[in-house]
mmCIF file of C-alpha atoms in Angstrom:
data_model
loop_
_atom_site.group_PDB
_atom_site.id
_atom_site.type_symbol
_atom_site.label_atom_id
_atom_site.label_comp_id
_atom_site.label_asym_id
_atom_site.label_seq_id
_atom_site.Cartn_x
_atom_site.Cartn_y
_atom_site.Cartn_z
ATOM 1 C CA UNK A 30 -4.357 -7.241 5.975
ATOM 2 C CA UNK A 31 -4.760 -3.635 4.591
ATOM 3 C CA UNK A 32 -7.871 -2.633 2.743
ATOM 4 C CA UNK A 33 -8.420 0.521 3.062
ATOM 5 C CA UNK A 34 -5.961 3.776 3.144
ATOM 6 C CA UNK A 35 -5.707 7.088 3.139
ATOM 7 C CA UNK A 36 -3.451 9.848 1.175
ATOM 8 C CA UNK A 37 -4.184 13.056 1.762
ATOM 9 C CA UNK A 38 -0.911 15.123 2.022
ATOM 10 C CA UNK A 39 0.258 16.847 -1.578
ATOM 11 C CA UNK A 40 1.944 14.471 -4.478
ATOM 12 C CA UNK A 41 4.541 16.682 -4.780
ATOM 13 C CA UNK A 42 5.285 16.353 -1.021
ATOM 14 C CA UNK A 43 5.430 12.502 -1.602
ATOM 15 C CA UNK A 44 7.754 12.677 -4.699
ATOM 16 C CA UNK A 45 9.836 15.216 -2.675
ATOM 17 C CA UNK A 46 10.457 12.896 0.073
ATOM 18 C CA UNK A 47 11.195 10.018 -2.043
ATOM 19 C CA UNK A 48 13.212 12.055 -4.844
ATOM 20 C CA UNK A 49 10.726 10.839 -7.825
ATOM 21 C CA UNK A 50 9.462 12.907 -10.322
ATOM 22 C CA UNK A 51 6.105 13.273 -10.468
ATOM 23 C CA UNK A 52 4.400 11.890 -13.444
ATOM 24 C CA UNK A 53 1.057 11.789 -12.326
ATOM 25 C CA UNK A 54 -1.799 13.640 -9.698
ATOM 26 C CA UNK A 55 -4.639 12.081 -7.817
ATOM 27 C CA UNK A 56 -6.627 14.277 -5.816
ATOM 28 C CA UNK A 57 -6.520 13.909 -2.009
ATOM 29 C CA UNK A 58 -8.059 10.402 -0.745
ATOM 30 C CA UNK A 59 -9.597 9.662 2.780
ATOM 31 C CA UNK A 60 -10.724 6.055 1.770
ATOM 32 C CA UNK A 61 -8.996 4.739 -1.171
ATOM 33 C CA UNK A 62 -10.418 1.234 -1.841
ATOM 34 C CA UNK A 63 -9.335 -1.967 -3.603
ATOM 35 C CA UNK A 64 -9.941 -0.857 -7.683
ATOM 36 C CA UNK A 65 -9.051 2.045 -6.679
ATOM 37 C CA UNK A 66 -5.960 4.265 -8.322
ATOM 38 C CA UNK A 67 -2.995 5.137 -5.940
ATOM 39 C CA UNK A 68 0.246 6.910 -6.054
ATOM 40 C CA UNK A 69 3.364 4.704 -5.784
ATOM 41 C CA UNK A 70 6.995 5.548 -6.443
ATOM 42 C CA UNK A 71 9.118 2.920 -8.910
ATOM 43 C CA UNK A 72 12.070 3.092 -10.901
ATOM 44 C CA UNK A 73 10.850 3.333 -14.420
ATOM 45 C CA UNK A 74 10.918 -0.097 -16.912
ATOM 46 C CA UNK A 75 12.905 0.935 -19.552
ATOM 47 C CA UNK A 76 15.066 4.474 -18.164
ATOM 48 C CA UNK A 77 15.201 3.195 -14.610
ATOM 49 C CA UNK A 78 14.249 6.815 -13.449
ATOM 50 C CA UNK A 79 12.545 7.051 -10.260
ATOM 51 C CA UNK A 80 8.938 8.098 -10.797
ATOM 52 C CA UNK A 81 6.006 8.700 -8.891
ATOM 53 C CA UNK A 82 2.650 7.440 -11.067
ATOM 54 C CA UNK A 83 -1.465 6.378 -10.317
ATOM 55 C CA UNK A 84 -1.825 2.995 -10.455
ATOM 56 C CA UNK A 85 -4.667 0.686 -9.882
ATOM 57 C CA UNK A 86 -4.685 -1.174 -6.387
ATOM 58 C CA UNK A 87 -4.962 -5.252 -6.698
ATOM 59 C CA UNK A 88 -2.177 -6.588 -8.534
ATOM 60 C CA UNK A 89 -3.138 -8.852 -12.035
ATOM 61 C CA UNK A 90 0.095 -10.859 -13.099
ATOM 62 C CA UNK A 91 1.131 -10.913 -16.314
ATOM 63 C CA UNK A 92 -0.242 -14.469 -16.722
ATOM 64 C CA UNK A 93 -3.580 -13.501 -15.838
ATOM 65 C CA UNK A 94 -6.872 -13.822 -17.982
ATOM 66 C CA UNK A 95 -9.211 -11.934 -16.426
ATOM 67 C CA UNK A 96 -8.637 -8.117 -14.586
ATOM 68 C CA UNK A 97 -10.835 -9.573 -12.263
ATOM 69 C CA UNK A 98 -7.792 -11.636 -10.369
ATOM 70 C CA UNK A 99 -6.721 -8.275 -9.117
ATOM 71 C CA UNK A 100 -9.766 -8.363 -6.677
ATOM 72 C CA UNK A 101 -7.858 -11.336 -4.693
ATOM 73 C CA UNK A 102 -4.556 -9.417 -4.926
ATOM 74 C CA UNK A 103 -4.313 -6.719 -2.729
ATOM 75 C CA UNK A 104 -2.517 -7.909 -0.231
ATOM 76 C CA UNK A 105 0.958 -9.797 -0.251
ATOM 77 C CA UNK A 106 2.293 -11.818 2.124
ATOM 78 C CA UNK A 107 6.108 -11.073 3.568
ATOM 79 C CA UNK A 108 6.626 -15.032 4.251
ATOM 80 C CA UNK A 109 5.424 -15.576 1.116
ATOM 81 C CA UNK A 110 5.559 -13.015 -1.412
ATOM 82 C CA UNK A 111 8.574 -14.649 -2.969
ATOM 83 C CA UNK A 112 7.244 -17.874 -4.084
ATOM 84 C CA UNK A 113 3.458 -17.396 -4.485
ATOM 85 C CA UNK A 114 2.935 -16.907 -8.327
ATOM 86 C CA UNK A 115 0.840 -13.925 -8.125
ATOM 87 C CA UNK A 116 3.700 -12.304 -6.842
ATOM 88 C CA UNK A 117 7.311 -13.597 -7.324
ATOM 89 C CA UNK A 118 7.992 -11.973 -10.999
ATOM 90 C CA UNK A 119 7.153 -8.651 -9.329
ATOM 91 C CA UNK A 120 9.183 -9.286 -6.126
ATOM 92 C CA UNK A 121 12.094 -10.180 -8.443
ATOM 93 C CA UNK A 122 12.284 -7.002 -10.326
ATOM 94 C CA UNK A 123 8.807 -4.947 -10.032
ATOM 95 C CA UNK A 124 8.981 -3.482 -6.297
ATOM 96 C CA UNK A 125 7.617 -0.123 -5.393
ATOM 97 C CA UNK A 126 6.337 2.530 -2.612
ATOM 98 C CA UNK A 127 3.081 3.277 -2.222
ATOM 99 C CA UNK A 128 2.476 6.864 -0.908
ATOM 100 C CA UNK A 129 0.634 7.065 1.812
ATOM 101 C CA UNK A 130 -0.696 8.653 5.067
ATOM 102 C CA UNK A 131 -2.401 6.316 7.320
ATOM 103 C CA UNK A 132 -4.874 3.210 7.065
ATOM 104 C CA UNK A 133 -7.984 1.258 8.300
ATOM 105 C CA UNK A 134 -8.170 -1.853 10.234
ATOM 106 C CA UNK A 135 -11.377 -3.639 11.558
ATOM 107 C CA UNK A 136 -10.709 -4.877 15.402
ATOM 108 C CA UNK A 137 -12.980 -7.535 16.607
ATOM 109 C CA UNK A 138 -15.466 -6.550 19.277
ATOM 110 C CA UNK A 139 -17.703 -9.123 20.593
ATOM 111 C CA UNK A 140 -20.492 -9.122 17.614
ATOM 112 C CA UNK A 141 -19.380 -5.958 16.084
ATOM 113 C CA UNK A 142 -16.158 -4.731 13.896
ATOM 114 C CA UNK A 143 -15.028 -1.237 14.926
ATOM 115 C CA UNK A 144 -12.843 0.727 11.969
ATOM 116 C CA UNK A 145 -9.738 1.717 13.029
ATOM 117 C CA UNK A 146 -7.075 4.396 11.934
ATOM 118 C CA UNK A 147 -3.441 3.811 12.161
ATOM 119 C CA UNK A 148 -0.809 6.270 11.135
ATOM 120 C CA UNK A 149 2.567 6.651 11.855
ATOM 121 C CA UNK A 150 4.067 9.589 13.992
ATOM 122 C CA UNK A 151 7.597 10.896 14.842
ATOM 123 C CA UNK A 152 9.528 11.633 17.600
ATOM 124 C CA UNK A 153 7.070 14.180 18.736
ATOM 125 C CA UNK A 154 3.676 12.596 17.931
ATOM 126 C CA UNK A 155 2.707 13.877 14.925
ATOM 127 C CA UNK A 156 2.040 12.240 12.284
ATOM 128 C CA UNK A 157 3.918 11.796 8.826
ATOM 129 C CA UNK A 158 3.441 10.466 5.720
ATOM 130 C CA UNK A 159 4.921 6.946 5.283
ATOM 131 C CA UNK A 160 5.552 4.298 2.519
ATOM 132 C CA UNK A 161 3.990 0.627 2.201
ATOM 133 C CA UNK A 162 6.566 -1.579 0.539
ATOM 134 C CA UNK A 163 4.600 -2.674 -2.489
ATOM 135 C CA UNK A 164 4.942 -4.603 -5.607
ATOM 136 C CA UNK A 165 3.637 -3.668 -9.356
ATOM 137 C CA UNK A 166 2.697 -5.464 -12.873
ATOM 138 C CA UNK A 167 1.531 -4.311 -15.906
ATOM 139 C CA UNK A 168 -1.070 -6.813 -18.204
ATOM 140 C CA UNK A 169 -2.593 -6.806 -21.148
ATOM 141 C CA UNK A 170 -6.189 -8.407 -22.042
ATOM 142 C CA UNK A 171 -5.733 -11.434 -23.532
ATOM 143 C CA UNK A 172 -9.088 -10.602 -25.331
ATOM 144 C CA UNK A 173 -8.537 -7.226 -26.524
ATOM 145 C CA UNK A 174 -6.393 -6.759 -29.804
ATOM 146 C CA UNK A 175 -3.735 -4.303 -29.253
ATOM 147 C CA UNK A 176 -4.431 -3.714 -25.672
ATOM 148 C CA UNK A 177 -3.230 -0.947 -23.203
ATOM 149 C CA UNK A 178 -1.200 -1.871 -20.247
ATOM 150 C CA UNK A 179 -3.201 -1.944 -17.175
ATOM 151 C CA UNK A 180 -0.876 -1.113 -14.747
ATOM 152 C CA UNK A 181 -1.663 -2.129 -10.818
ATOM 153 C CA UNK A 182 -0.052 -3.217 -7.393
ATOM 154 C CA UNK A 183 -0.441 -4.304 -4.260
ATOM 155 C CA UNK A 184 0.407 -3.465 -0.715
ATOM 156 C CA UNK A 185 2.750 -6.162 1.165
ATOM 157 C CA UNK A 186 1.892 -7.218 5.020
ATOM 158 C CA UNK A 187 3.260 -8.845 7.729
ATOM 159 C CA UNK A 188 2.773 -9.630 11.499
ATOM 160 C CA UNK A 189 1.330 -7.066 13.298
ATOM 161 C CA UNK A 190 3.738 -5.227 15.482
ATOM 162 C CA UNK A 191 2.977 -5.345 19.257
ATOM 163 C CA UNK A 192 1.709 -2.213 20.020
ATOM 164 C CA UNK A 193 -0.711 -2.848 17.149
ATOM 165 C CA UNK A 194 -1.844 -6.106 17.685
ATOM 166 C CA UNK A 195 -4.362 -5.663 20.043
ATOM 167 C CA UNK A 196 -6.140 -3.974 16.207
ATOM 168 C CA UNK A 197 -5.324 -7.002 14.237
ATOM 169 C CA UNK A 198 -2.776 -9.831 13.810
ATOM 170 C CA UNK A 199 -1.324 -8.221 10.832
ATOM 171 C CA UNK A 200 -0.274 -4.307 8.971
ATOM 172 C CA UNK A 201 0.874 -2.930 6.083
ATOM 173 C CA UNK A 202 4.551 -3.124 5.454
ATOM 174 C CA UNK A 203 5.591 -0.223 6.442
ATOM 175 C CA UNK A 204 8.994 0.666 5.125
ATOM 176 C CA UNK A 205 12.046 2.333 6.513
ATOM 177 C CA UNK A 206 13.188 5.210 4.397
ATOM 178 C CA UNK A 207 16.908 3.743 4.635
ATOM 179 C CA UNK A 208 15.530 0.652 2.190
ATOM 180 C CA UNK A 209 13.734 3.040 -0.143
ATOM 181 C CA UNK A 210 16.752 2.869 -2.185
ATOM 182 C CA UNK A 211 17.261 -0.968 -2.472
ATOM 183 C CA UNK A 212 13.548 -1.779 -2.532
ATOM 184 C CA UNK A 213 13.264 0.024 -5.465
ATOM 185 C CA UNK A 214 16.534 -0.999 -7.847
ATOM 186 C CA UNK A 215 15.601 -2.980 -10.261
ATOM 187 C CA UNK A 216 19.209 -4.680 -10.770
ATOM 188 C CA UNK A 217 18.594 -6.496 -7.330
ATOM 189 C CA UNK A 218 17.154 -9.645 -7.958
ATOM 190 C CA UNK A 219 18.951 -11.670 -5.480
ATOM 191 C CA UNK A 220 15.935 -13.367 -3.526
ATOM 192 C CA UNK A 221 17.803 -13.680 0.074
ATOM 193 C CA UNK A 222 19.078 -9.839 -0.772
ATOM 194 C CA UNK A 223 15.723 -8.859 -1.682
ATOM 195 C CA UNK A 224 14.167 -11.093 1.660
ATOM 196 C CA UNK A 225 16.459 -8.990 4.124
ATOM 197 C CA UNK A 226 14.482 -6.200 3.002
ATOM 198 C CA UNK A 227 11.414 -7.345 4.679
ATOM 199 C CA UNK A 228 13.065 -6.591 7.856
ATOM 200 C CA UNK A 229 13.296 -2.992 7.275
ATOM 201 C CA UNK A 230 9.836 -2.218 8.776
ATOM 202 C CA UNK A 231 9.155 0.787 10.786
ATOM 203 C CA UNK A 232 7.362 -0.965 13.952
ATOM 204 C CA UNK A 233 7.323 1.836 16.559
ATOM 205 C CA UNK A 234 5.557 5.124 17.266
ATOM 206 C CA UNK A 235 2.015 4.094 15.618
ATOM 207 C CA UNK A 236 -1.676 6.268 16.227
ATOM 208 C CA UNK A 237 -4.521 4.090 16.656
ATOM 209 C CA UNK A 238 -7.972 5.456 17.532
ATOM 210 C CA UNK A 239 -11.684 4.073 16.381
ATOM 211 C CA UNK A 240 -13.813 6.354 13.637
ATOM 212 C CA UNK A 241 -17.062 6.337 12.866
ATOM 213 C CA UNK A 242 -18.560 2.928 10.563
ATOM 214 C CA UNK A 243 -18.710 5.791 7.600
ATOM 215 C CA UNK A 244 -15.736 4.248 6.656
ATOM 216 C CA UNK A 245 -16.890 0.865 5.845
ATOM 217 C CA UNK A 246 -18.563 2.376 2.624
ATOM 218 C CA UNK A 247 -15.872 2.868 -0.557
ATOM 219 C CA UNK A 248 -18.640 5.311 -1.714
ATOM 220 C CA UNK A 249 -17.644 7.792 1.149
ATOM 221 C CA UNK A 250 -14.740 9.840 1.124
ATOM 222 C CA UNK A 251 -13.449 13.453 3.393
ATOM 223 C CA UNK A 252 -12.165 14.230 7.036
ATOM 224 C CA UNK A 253 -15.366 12.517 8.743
ATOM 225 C CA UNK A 254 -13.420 9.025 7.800
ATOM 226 C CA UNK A 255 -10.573 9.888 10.308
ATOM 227 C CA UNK A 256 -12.618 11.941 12.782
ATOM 228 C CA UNK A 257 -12.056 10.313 16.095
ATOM 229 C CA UNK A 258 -15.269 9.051 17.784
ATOM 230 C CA UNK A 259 -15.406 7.607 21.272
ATOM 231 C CA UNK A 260 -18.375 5.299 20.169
ATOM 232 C CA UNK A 261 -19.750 3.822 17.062
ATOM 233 C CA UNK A 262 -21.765 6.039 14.935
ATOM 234 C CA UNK A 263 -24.343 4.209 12.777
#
C-alpha cells in the first residue's frame, strides 16, 4: 500500500520531465497525506493536452454519494484495478502520473512499526524524481445544486519488488518513463492493451532507510521526515 509521499523537487521540473504544461503549483511536500492535494500529469478531458494540475488524493467515482468514499480509495490494486467499480471507468479512459519523489512504508518489527523511506535512484545512486501510475475522476455532490467538480485520484500498487519486500509485501506503481506516453492517451481503452501496461514498473535501484516516527503525524511536514535515524525517535 502507499499512504504517505513526498514531492519536494520544483513543479516545473516535474512538468519538464513529463512534457506537461503546468497548470497548477503546490508548494514543496515532505508528507503529503490521504485528503491531501497532489500534482499529477493527465491529458486534458476535452483538448487532450497534457497537463500537470493539484488534485485531491483518494479517488470518489462518479457514482459516489458521499466525498467521504475517497477515504477508502487511495490505493488501487494492479490485479484488480480493471474490474473493481471504484476504479474501472478511470482505468478505461482517466489514467494519470502522479509526481513524485519518494514514499513511506511501515515495516513490521516485533511490537512496533518503523516508517520507512523509499525512493528511487539511478545508475549512480542518487536519487530522482519518479512517477506512480495513477488513475483520476472528477464528481459532483449529489446534494449541492450546481456543484463544482471535485477532482481526485489515486495511486495504483502492486507486489512488492524483491529488494523491497523485506519493507512490505506491496509499493507504489512505479512507472517506466517509456509507458508515460500510453498510460496517459486517452484513445486507449483496450483493457488487455491497457493491462500490459502494468508491467512497465521500474523494480530496480530502490533507497530504503528508517526515519524518525515524526512521520506518522499528517500534521508534520519538512526535511526531519526523511532524515535518516539509526533508531526510533519518539
Amino acid at each position: 500500500m502507499c499512504g504517505r509521499f513526498t514531492r519536494t523537487t520544483a513543479p516545473a521540473r516535474f512538468a519538464e520531465i513529463a512534457g506537461a504544461v503546468l497548470r497548477d503549483h503546490l508548494a514543496p511536500s515532505y508528507n503529503i497525506a490521504p485528503t491531501q492535494k497532489a500534482l499529477v500529469v493527465r491529458e486534458h478531458p476535452e483538448s487532450g493536452e497534457r497537463e500537470m494540475v493539484a488534485l485531491r488524493w483518494g479517488l470518489i467515482p462518479h457514482w459516489a454519494n458521499d466525498a467521504k468514499f475517497g477515504a477508502r480509495t487511495i490505493n488501487a490494486r494492479t490485479d484488480t484495478v480493471a474490474t473493481k467499480p471504484a476504479f474501472r471507468d478511470a482505468f478505461k479512459r482517466h489514467r494519470c502520473l502522479v509526481a513524485t519523489d519518494g514514499w513511506y512504508e511501515w515495516r513490521v518489527a516485533g511490537k512496533s512499526k518503523i516508517p520507512t523511506y523509499i525512493r528511487h535512484v539511478d545508475a549512480h545512486g542518487e536519487p530522482e524524481p519518479v512517477f506512480f501510475g495513477g488513475l483520476w475522476s472528477h464528481w459532483y455532490d449529489p446534494a449541492v445544486e450546481d456543484a463544482h467538480a471535485l477532482e481526485t485520484f489515486t495511486v495504483l500498487t502492486r507486489e512488492a519488488s524483491p529488494a523491497l519486500a523485506h519493507v512490505h509485501d506491496r509499493m507504489p506503481f512505479v512507472i517506466a518513463p517509456a509507458a508515460w506516453d500510453a498510460w496517459l492517451d486517452r484513445r486507449l481503452t483496450d483493457r488487455t492493451k491497457v493491462e500490459a501496461l502494468l508491467e512497465a514498473a521500474l523494480l530496480e535501484r530502490y533507497l530504503a532507510y528508517p526515519v524518525s516516527t515524526y512521520v506518522n503525524s499528517p500534521r508534520n511536514d519538512g526535511e526531519k521526515c526523511v532524515e535518516e535515524v539509526r533508531e526510533q525517535l519518539s
